[in-house]
Coordinates of C-alpha atoms in Angstrom, one line a residue:
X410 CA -5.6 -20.3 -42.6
X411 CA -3.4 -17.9 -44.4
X412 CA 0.4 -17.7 -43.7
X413 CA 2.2 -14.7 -43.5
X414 CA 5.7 -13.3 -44.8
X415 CA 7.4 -10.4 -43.8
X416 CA 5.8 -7.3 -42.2
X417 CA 2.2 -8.1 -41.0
X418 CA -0.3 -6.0 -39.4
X419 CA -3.2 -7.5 -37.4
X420 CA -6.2 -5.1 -36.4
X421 CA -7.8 -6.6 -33.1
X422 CA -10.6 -4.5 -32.8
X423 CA -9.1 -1.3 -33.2
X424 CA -6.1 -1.8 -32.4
X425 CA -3.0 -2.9 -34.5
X426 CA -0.5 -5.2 -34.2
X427 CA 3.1 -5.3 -36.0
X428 CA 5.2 -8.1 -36.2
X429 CA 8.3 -8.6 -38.6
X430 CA 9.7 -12.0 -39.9
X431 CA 8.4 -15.1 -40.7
X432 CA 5.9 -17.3 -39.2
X433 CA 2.9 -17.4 -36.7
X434 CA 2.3 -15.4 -33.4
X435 CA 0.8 -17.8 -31.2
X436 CA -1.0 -15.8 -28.7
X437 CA -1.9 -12.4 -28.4
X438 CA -1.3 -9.9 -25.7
X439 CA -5.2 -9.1 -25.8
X440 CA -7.2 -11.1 -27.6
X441 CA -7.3 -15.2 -27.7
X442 CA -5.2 -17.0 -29.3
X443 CA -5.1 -16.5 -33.4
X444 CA -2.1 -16.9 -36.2
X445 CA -1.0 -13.8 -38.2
X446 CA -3.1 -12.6 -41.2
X447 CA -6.3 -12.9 -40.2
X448 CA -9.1 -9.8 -39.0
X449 CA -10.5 -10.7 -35.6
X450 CA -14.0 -9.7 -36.0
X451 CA -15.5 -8.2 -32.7
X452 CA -17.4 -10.8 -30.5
X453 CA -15.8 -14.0 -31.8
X454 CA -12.6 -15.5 -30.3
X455 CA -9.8 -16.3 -32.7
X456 CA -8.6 -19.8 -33.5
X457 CA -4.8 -20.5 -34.5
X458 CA -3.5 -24.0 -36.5
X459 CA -3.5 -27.0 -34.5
X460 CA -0.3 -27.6 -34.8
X461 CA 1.2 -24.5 -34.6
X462 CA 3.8 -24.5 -37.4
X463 CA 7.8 -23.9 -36.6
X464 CA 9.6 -22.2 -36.6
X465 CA 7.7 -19.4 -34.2
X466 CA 8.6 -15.8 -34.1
X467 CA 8.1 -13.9 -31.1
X468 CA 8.0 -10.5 -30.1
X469 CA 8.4 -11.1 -26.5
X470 CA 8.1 -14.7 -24.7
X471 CA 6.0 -15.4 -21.8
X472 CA 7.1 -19.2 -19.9
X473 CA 4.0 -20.8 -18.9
X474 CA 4.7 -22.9 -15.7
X475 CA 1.1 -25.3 -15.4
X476 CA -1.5 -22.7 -15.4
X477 CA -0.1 -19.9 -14.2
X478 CA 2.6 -17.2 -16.0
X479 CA 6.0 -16.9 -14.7
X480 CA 6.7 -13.8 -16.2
X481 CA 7.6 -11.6 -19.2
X482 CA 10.8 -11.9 -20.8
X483 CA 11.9 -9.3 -23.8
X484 CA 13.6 -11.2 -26.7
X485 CA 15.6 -10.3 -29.8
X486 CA 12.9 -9.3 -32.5
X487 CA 13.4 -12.6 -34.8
X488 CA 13.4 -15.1 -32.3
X489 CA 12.5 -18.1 -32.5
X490 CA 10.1 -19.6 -30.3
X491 CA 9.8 -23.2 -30.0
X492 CA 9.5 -26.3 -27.6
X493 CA 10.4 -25.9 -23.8
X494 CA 12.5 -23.3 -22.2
X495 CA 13.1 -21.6 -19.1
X496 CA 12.3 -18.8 -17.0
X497 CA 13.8 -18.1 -13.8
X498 CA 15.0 -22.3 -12.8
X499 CA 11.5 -23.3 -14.2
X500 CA 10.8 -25.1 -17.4
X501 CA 7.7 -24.9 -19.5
X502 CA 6.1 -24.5 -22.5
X503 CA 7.1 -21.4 -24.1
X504 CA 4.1 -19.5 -25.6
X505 CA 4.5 -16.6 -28.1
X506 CA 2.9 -13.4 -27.2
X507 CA 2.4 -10.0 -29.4
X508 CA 2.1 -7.0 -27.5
X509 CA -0.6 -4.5 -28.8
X510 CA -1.4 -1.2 -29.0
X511 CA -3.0 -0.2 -26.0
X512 CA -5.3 2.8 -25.7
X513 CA -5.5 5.8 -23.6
X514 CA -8.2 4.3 -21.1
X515 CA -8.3 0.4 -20.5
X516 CA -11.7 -1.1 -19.4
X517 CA -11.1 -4.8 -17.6
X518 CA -13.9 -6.7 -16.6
X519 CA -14.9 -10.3 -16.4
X520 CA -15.2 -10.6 -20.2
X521 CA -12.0 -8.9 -20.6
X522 CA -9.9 -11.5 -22.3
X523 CA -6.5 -12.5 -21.2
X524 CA -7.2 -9.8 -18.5
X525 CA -3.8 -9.6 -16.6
X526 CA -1.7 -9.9 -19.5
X527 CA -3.3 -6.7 -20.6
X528 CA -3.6 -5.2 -17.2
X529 CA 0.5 -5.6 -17.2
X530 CA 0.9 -4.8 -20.9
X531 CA -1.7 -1.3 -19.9
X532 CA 0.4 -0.9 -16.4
X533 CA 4.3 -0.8 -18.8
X534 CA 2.7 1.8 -21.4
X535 CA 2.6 5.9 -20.2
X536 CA 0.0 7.9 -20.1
X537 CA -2.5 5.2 -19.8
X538 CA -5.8 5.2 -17.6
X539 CA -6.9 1.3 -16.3
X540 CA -10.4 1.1 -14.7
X541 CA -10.9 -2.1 -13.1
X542 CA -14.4 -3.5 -12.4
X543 CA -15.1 -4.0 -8.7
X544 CA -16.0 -8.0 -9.4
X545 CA -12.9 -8.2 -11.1
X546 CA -10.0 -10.6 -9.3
X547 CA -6.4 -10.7 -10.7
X548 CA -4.0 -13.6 -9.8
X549 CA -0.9 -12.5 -10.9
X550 CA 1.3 -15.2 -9.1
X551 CA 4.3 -15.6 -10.3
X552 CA 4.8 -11.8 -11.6
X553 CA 7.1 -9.8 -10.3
X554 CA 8.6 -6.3 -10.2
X555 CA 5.8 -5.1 -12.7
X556 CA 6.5 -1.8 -14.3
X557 CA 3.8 0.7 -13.7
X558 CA 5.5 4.0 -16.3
X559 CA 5.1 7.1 -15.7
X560 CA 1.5 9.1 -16.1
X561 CA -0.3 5.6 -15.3
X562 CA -3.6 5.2 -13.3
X563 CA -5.2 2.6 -11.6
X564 CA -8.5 2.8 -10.7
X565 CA -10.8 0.5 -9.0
X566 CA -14.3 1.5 -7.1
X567 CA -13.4 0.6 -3.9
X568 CA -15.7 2.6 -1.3
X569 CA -16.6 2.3 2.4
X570 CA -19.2 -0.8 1.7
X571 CA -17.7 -1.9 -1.8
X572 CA -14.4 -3.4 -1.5
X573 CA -13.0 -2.8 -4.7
X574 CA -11.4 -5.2 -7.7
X575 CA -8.3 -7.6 -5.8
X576 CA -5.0 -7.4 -7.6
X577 CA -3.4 -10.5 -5.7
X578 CA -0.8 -13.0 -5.3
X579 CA -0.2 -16.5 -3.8
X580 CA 3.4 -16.9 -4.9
X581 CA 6.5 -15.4 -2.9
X582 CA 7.9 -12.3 -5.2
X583 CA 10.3 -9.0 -4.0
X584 CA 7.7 -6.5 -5.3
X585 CA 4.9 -7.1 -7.2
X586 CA 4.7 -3.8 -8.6
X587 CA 7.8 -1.2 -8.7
X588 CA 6.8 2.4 -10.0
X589 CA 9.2 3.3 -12.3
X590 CA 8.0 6.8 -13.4
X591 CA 6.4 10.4 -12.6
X592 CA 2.6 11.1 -12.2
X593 CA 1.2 7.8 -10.9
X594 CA -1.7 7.4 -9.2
X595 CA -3.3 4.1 -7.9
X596 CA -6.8 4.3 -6.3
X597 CA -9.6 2.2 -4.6
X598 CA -7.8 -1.1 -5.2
X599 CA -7.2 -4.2 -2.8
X600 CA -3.6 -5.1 -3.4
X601 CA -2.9 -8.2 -1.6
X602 CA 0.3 -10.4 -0.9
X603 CA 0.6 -14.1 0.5
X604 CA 0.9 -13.6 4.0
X605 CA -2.0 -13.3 5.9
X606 CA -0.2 -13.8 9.1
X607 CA 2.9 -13.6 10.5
X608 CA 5.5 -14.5 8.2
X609 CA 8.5 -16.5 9.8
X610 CA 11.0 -15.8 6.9
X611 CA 13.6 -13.3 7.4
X612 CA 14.7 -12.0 4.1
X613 CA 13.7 -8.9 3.0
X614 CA 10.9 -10.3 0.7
X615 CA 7.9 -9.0 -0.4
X616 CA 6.6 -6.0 -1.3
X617 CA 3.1 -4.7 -2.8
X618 CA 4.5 -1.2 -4.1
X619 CA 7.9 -0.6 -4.4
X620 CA 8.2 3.3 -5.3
X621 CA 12.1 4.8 -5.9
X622 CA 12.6 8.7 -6.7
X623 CA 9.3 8.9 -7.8
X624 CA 7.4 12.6 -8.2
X625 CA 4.1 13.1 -8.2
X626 CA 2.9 9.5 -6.6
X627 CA -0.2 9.0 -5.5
X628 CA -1.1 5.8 -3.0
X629 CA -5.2 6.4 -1.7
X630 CA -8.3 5.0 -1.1
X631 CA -6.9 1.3 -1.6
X632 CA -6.1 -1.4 0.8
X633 CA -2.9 -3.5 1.1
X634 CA -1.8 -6.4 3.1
X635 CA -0.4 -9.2 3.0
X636 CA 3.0 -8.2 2.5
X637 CA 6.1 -9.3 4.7
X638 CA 8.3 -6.6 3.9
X639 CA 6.4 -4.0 3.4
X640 CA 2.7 -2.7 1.9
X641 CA 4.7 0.5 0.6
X642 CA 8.1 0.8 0.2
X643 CA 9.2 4.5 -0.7
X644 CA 13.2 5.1 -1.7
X645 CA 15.3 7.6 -3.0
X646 CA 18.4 6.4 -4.5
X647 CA 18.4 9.1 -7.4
X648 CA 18.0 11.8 -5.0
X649 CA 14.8 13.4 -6.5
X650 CA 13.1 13.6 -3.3
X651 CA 13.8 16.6 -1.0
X652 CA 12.1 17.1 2.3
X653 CA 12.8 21.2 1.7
X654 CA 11.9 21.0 -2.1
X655 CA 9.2 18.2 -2.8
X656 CA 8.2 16.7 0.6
X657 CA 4.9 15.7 -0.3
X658 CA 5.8 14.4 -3.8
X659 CA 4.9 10.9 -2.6
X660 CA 1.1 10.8 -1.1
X661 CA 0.2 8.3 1.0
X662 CA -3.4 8.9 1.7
X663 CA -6.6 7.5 3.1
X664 CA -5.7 4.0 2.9
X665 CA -6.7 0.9 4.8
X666 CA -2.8 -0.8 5.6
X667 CA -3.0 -3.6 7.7
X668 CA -1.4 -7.6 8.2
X669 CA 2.0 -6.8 7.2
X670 CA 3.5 -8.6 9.8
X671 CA 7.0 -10.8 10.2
X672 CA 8.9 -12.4 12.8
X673 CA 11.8 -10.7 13.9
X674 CA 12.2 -7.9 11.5
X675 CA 10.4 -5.9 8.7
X676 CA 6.7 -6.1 8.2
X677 CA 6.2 -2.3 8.0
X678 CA 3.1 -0.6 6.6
X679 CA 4.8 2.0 4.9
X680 CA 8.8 2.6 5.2
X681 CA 10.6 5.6 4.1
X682 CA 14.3 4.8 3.4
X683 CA 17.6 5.5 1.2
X684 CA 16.8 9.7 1.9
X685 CA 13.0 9.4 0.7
X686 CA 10.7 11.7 2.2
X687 CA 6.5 10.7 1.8
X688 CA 3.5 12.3 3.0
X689 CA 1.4 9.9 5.2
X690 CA -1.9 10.5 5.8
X691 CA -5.5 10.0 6.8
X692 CA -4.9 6.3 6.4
X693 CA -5.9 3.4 8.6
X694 CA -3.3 0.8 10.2
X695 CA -3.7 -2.5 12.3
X696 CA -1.6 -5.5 12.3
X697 CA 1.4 -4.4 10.8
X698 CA 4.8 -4.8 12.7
X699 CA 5.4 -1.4 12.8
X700 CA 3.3 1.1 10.6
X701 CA 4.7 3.5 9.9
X702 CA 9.4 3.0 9.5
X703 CA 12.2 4.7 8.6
X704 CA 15.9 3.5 8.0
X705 CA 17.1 6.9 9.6
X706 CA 19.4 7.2 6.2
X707 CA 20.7 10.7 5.8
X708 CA 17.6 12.7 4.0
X709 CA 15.3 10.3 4.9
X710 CA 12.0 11.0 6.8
X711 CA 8.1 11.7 7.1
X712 CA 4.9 13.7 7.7
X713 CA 2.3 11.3 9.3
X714 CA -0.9 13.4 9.9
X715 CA -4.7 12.4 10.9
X716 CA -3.7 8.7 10.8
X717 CA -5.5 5.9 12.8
X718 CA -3.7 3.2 14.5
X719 CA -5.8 0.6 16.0
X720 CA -4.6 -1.8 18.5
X721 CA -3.3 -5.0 16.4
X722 CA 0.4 -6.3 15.6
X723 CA 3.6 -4.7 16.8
X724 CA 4.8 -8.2 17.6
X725 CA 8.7 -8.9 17.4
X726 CA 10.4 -11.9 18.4
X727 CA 13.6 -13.6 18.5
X728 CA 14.9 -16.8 19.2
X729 CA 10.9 -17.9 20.7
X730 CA 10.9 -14.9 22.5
X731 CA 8.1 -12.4 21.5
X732 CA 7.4 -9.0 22.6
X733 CA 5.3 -6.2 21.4
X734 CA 7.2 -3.4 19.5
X735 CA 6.5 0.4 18.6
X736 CA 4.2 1.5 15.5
X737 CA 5.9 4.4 14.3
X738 CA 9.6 3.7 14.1
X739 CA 12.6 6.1 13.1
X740 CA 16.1 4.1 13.1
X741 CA 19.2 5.4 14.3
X742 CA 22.2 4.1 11.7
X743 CA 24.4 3.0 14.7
X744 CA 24.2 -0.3 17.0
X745 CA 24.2 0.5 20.8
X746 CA 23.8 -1.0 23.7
X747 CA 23.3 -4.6 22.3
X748 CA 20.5 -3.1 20.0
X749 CA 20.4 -2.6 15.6
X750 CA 20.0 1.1 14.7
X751 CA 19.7 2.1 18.4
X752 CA 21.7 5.6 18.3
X753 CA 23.4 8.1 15.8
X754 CA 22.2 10.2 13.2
X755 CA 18.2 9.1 12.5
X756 CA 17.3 10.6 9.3
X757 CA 16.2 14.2 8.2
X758 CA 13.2 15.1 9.7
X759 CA 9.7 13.8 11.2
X760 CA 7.0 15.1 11.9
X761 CA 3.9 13.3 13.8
X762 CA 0.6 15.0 13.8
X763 CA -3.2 14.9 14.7
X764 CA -2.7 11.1 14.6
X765 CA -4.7 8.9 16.9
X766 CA -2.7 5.6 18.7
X767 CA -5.7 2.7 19.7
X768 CA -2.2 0.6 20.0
X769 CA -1.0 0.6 24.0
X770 CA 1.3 -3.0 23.7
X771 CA 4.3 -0.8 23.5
X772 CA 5.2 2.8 22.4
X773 CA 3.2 4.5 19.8
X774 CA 6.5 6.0 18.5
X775 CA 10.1 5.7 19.0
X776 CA 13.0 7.3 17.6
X777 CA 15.9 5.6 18.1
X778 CA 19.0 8.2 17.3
X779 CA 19.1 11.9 16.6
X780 CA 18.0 12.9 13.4
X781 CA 19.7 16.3 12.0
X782 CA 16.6 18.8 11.6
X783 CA 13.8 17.6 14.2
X784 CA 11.8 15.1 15.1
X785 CA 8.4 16.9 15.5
X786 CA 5.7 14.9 17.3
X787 CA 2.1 17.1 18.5
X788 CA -1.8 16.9 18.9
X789 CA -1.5 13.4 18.7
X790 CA -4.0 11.2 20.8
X791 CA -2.7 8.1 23.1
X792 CA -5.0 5.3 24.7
X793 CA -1.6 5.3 26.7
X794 CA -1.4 6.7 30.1
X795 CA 1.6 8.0 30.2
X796 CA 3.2 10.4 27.8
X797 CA 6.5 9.1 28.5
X798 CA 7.6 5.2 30.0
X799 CA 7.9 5.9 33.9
X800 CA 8.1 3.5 36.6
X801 CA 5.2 3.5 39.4
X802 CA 6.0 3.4 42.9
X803 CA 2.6 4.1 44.9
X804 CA -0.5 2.4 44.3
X805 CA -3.3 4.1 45.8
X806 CA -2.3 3.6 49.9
X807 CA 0.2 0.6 48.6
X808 CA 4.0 0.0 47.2
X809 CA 4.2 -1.1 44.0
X810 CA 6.7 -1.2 41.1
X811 CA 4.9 -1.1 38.0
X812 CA 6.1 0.0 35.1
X813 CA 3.6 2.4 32.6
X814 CA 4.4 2.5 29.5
X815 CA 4.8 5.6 27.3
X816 CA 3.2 6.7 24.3
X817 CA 6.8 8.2 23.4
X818 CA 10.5 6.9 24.0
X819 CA 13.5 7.7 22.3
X820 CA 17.1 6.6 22.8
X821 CA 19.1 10.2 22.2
X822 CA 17.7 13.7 21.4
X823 CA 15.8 15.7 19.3
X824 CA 12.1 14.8 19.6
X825 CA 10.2 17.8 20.6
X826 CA 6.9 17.5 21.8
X827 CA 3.7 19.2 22.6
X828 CA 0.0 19.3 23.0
X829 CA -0.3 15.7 23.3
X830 CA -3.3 13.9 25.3
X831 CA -3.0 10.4 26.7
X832 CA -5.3 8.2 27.9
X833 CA -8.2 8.9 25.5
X834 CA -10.0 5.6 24.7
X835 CA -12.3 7.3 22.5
X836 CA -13.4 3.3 20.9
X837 CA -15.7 3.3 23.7
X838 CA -17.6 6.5 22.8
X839 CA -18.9 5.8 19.5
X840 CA -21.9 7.3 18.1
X841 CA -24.2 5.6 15.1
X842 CA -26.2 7.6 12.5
X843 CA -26.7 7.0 8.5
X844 CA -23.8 9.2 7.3
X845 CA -23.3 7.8 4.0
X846 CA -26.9 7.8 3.3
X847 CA -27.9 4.0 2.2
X848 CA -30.4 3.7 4.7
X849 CA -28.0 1.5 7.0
X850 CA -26.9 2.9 10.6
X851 CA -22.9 3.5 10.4
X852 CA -20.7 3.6 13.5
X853 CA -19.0 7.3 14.4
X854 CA -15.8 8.0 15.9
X855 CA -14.8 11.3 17.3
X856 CA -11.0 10.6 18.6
X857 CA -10.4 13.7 20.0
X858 CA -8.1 15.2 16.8
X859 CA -10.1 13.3 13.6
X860 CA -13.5 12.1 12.6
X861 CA -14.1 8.6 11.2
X862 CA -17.2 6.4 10.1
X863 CA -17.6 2.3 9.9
X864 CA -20.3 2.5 7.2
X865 CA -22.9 -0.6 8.1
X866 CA -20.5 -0.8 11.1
X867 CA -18.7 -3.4 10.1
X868 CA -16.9 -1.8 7.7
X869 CA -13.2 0.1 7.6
X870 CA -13.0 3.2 9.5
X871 CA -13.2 6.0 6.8
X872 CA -11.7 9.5 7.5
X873 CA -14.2 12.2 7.5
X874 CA -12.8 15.3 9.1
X875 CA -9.8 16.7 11.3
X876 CA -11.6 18.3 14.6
X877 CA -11.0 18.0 18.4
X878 CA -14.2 17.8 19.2
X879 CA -15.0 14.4 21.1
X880 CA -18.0 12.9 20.8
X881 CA -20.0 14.4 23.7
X882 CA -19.2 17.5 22.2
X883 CA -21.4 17.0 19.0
X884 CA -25.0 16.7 17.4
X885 CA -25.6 14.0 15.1
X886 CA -28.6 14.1 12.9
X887 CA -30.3 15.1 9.7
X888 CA -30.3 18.5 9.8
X889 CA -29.9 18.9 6.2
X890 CA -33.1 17.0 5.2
X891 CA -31.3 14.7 2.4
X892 CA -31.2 11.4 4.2
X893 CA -27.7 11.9 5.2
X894 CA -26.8 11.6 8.6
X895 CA -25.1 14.8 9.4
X896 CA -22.4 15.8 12.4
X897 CA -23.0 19.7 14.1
X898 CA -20.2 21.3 16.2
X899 CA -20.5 24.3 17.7
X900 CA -23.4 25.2 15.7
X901 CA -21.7 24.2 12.3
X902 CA -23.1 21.7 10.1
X903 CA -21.1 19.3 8.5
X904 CA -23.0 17.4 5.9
X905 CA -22.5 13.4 6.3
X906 CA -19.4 14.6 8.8
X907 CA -17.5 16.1 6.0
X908 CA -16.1 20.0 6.3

């Protein structure tokens, strides 16, 4: 085993690796394990000296605490690397590691090596494109506040019958991934947190994507839950976001959002706060506290269009009390009344359309101040039946004194409403054809404002189309002759229910 002095370059299949000083990398980045000055040839896994010989220089240091790494900690180039150490109040070995060159497009499988210590490396360098194989599962416990830089993709297969590759965690982090850049897009991935319930805890913990003043963002086709603070967190403290200017600059789209759920506060699907603005749509939500929130900060607000909310979560309790709470919530920045964020100025603007509400436990929205444009709320479709909470004082040829509870509430001014329907329960109208074509029978659902599909019927409702028509209103058939199951409207074909 050769030793090297000074600069050293070490090609790991294609890629090159530059280290100055004196001394032995211990581990590498991307490949096994292997000392400086040796070629790795492709299909064989490096060796390094047994004992590895002091003093160590490290590029950066990773703490290993049992099996699992704590995180990533940027040293002085020069440093020495030796013994225990400790990262964060925990003390472990401390293991060198030499980031890499990393490539336009990453490729991680099962074979991949070190697989999440390149997926970080890959998710911290621009410009990069990561494919992840749908059998692949990452444990990244104990990371936190991973950089994802600007121009980065992530992309995983995740489709209506494949689930995709799991990016998880069973460790208790703020954020597992914060965006710092422009131009990021993360697709068909399951990104999943550690609570799977409803977490008791109430500090404002846990996060799956943490996004602040980012442009150009893109959130779709992945699902995310697990989180007690939040699945998404969009916020603009740089001010880069402008509900005039860039309102759509963050995309939320087409994403199954669901068990984000604490206690007494928090667990929110997506919240918009510190004068962010996002586009939310075509997603899915169930079991989240609320789904959709806002901290009504000044600038801060959000277009929620052709989302699904089914009838899970919205519980809230204090002090063993629990009732249910609203899904899609707009705070006021006052106190009133004995309530938080009750009254005063709630944000910039929302607006609320061609969304369907499954959810009648409470209000399907609820905004809780005045916000200083509008609050914008139409073509939505309630299971509730009532547009507005009233109190019932007839029942049939009897007194009563019910209370009906509204599919809209709001504690000052400024929501403006209109062609709204209540009382739809379109769930119990579904109609079942092939629509995604592999030969199994897939579940339709016409709402009334959108089209979605169960594929195998078991599956997560997928959004096809944005259309009124219910489902007694359509055909559903093959009437394109490709084995596709195909939805006609008013003599218009839409192949596999797709404009």
């Amino acid at each position: 085993m050769k030793m090297a002095t000074g600069l050293v370059s070490l090609v790991l299949v294609g890629w090159i690796a530059t280290v100055w000083g004196s001394g032995v990398v211990e581990a590498n980045m991307v490949m096994a394990e292997r000392a400086l000055g040796e070629v790795a040839t492709p299909g064989t896994t490096p060796q390094c000296p047994d004992p590895i010989p002091e003093p160590r220089v490290c590029a950066e240091v990773i703490c290993i605490v049992g099996d699992l790494s704590w995180r990533q900690v940027p040293l002085p180039p020069g440093t020495p690397c030796r013994g225990t150490g400790t990262c964060d109040g925990q003390i472990g070995p401390m293991h060198c590691i030499m980031p890499v060159v990393i490539p336009p497009v990453v490729h991680i499988t099962n074979s991949t090596p070190r697989p999440v210590h390149l997926f970080v490396q890959a998710l911290g360098t621009p410009d990069r494109t990561i494919y992840i194989a749908n059998d692949v599962a990452l444990d990244l416990s104990y990371w936190h506040d991973v950089p994802i830089a600007a121009g980065v993709a992530v992309i995983g297969g995740r489709t209506p019958r494949e689930p995709g590759p799991l990016l998880y965690t069973r460790t208790i982090q703020a954020r597992l991934f914060t965006i710092v850049g422009d131009h990021v897009r993360i697709t068909g991935v399951r990104i999943q947190g550690a609570h799977g319930g409803v977490a008791s805890e109430p500090d404002h913990c846990c996060t799956g994507i943490y996004i602040d003043s980012g442009n150009d963002i893109t959130i779709e086709n992945n699902e995310i839950s697990g989180w007690r603070n939040a699945a998404v967190e969009v916020n603009d403290t740089q001010g880069r976001i402008d509900y005039v200017l860039n309102p759509d600059t963050v995309r939320i789209r087409g994403n199954y959002i669901h068990h984000n759920q604490n206690y007494d506060t928090l667990g929110y699907g997506v919240n918009v706060s510190k004068g962010a603005h996002a586009l939310i749509e075509q997603n899915v939500f169930n079991y989240n506290r609320h789904a959709i929130a806002s901290d009504g900060s000044d600038g801060a607000g959000y277009a929620a269009y052709a989302n699904l909310v089914l009838s899970g979560g919205g519980r809230h309790c204090w002090h063993g009390f629990c009732v249910s709470t609203h899904q899609f919530d707009m705070h006021g920045q006052h106190s009133c009344w004995g309530r938080d964020f009750n009254c005063g100025p709630a944000g910039e603007y929302l607006e609320v359309m061609y969304n369907t509400f499954f959810y009648t436990a409470n209000n399907a929205i609820k905004l809780r101040g005045t916000p200083r444009v509008d609050a914008n709320v139409a073509h939505n479709v309630f299971a509730h039946d009532a547009l507005w909470t009233t109190i019932r004082t007839s029942c049939g040829h009897i007194q009563c004194n019910d209370i009906i509870i509204g599919a809209l509430s709001q504690t000052e001014r400024g929501l403006d409403q209109w062609g709204n329907i209540i009382g739809v329960r379109s769930w119990e109208e579904q109609g079942y054809c092939d629509l995604d074509g592999d030969g199994r029978e897939d579940a339709f659902l016409a709402t009334g404002q959108t089209w979605w599909y169960s594929s195998g019927t078991d599956g997560p409702w997928v959004y096809l189309h944005t259309s009124p028509k219910r489902r007694h209103q359509v055909t559903l058939g093959d009437v394109t002759g490709d084995g596709q199951c195909d939805v006609v409207a008013d003599g218009i074909v839409y192949p596999g229910g797709r404009p």
